[in-house]
Coordinates of C-alpha atoms in Angstrom, one line a residue:
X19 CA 139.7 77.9 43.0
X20 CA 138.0 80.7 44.1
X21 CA 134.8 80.5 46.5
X22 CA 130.7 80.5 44.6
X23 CA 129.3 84.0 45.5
X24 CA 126.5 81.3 47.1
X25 CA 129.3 79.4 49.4
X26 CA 130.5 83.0 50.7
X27 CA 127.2 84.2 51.3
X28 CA 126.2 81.1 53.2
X29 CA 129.9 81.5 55.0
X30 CA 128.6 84.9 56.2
X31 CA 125.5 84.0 57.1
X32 CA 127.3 81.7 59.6
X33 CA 129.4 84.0 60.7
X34 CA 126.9 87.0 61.3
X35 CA 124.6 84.3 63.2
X36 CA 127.5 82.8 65.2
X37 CA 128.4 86.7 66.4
X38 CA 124.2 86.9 67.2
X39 CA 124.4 83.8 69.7
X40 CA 128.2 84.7 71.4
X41 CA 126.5 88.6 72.1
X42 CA 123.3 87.1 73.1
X43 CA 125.2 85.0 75.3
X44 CA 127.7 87.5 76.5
X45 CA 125.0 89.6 77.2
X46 CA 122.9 87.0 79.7
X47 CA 126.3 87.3 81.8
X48 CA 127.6 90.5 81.6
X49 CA 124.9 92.8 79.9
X50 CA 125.0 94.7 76.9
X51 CA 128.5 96.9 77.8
X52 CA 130.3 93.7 77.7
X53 CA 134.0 94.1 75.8
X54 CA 133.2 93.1 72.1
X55 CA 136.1 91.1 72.5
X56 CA 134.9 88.8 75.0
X57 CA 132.3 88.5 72.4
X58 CA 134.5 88.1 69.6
X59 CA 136.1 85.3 71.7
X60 CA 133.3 83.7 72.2
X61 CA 132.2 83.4 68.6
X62 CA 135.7 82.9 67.0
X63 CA 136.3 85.7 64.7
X64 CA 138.3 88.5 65.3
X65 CA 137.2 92.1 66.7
X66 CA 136.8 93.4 63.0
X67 CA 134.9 90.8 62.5
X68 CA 132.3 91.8 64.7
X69 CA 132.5 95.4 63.8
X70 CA 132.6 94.4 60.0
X71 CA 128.8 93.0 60.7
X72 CA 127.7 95.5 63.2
X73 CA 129.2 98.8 62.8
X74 CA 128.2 100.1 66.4
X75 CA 127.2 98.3 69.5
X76 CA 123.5 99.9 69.3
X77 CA 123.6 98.2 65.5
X78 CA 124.5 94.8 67.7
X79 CA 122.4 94.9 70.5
X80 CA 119.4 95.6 68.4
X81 CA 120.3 92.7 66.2
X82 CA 120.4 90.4 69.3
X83 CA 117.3 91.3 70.5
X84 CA 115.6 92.0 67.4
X85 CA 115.9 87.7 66.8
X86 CA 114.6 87.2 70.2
X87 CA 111.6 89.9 70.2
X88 CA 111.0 87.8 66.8
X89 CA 111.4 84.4 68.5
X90 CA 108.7 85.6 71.6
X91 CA 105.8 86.8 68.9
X92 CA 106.2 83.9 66.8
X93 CA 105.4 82.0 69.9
X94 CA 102.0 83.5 70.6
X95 CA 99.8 81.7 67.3
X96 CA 102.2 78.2 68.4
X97 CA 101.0 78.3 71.6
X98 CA 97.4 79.0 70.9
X99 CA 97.6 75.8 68.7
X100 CA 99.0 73.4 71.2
X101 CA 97.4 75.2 74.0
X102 CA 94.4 73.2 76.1
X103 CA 93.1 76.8 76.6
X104 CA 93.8 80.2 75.3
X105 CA 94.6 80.8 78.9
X106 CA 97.5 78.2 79.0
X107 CA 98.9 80.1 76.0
X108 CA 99.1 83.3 77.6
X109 CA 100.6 81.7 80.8
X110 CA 103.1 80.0 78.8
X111 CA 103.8 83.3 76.5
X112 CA 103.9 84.9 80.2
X113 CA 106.9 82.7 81.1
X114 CA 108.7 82.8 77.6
X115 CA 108.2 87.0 77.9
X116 CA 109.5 86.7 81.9
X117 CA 112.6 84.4 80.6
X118 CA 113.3 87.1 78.2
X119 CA 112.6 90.2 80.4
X120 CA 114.5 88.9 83.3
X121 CA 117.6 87.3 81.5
X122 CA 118.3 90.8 79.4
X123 CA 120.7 92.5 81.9
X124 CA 120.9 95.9 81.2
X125 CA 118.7 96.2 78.4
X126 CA 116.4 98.1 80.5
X127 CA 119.7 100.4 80.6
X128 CA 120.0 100.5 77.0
X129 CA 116.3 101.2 76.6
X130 CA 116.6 104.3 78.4
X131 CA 120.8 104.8 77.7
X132 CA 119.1 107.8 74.8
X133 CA 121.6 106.2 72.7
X134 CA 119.7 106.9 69.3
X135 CA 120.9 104.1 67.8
X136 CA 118.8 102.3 70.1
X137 CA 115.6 104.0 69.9
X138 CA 114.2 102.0 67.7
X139 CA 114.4 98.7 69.9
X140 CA 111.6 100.2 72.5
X141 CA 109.4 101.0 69.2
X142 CA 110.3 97.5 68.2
X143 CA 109.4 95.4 71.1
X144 CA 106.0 97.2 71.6
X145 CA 105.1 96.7 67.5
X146 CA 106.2 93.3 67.7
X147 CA 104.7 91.8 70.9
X148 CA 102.0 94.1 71.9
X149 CA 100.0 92.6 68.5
X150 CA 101.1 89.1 69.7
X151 CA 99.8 89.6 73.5
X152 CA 97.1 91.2 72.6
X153 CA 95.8 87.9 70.0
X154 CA 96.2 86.0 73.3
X155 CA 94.5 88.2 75.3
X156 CA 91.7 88.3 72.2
X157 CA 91.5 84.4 72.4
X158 CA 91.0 84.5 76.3
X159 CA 88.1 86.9 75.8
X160 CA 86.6 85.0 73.1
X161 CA 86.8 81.9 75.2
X162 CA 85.2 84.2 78.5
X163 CA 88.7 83.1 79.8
X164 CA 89.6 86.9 80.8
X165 CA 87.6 89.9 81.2
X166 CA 87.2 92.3 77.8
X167 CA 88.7 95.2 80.6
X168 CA 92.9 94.1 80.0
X169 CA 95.2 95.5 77.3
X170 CA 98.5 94.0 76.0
X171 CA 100.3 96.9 76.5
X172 CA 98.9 96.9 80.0
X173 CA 99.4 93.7 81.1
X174 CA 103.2 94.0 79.3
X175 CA 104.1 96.7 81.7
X176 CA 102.9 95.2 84.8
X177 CA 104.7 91.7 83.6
X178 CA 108.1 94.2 83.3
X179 CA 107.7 95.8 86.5
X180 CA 107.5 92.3 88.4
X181 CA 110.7 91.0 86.3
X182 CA 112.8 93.9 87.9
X183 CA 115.2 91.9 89.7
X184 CA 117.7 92.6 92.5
X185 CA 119.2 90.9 95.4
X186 CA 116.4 89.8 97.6
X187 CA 114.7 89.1 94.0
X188 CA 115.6 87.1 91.2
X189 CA 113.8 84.9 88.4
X190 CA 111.9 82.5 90.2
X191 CA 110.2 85.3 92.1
X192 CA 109.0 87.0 89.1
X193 CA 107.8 83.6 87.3
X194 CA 106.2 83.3 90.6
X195 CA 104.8 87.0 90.6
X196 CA 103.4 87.1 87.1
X197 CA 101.7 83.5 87.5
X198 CA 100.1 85.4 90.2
X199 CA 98.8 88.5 88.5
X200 CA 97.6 86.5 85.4
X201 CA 95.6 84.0 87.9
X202 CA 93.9 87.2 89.2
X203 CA 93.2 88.6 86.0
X204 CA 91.6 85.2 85.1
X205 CA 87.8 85.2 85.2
X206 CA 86.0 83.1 88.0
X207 CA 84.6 79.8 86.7

């Protein structure tokens, strides 16, 4: 009996999102020029498979991070709900931003790889989170939290060049650094 055009769909679906979470993973280890096929094998499906839903790597690697750029912004008006203070959101959007800055090896690489295929991620991550900093930074203002003086797009850049890692430098020292920066950009009580 052949398959619903629904069941297939939904069997895709799987498939294309099961291919998102092996790269994303593969891509925390060994960066964004990691062998498909160590992707592949991760998510079970063949080669083709992969290349079937992403025609190029720049068509996967935007696709990966395109979810998570999604997942970070969607977290700024959640946090400013459950937040005590709009401050606490930021600081917490600041971590979820660092966790995603810092665990992306090599997409500073592919930002800057010219690849055209990937042009549009830079233009994507500043169109999607920029707007979702800069709510938070709105709500600290509002709330006399932070000065009216910061920018998102600022305040982005500075959190990215304190999640530049290296030997003597790794993850807990930028969580460390940025909690620092955003206490001094916190107004005095």
């Amino acid at each position: 009996m052949p398959e619903s055009g629904g069941v297939r769909q939904a069997q895709a679906q799987r498939t294309r999102s099961g291919v998102l979470a092996a790269a994303s993973a593969v891509f925390v280890t060994q960066g964004v020029q990691a062998p498909i096929r160590d992707i592949a094998e991760r998510a079970g499906v063949g080669v083709g498979t992969i290349y079937r839903n992403f025609p190029t790597r720049a068509d996967l690697v935007t696709a990966v991070y395109r979810h998570q750029i999604d997942t970070c912004a969607a977290l700024a008006p959640q946090l400013l709900e459950d937040s005590a203070s709009p401050f606490t959101a930021l600081t917490r959007w600041a971590d979820a931003f660092v966790e995603f800055l810092v665990t992306k090896h090599g997409l500073g690489a592919a930002l800057g790889s010219g690849d055209p295929g990937l042009e549009n991620l830079h233009a994507l991550m500043l169109d999607t989170l920029v707007p979702a900093c800069a709510t938070l930074l709105d709500a600290c203002t509002a709330a006399d939290e932070l000065g009216p003086d910061f920018t998102a797009y600022t305040l982005m850049r500075a959190i990215g060049n304190l999640c530049i890692t290296g030997p003597d430098y790794d993850q807990a020292d930028a969580k460390h650094m940025v909690a620092t920066l955003l206490v001094g950009c916190r107004r005095k009580a």
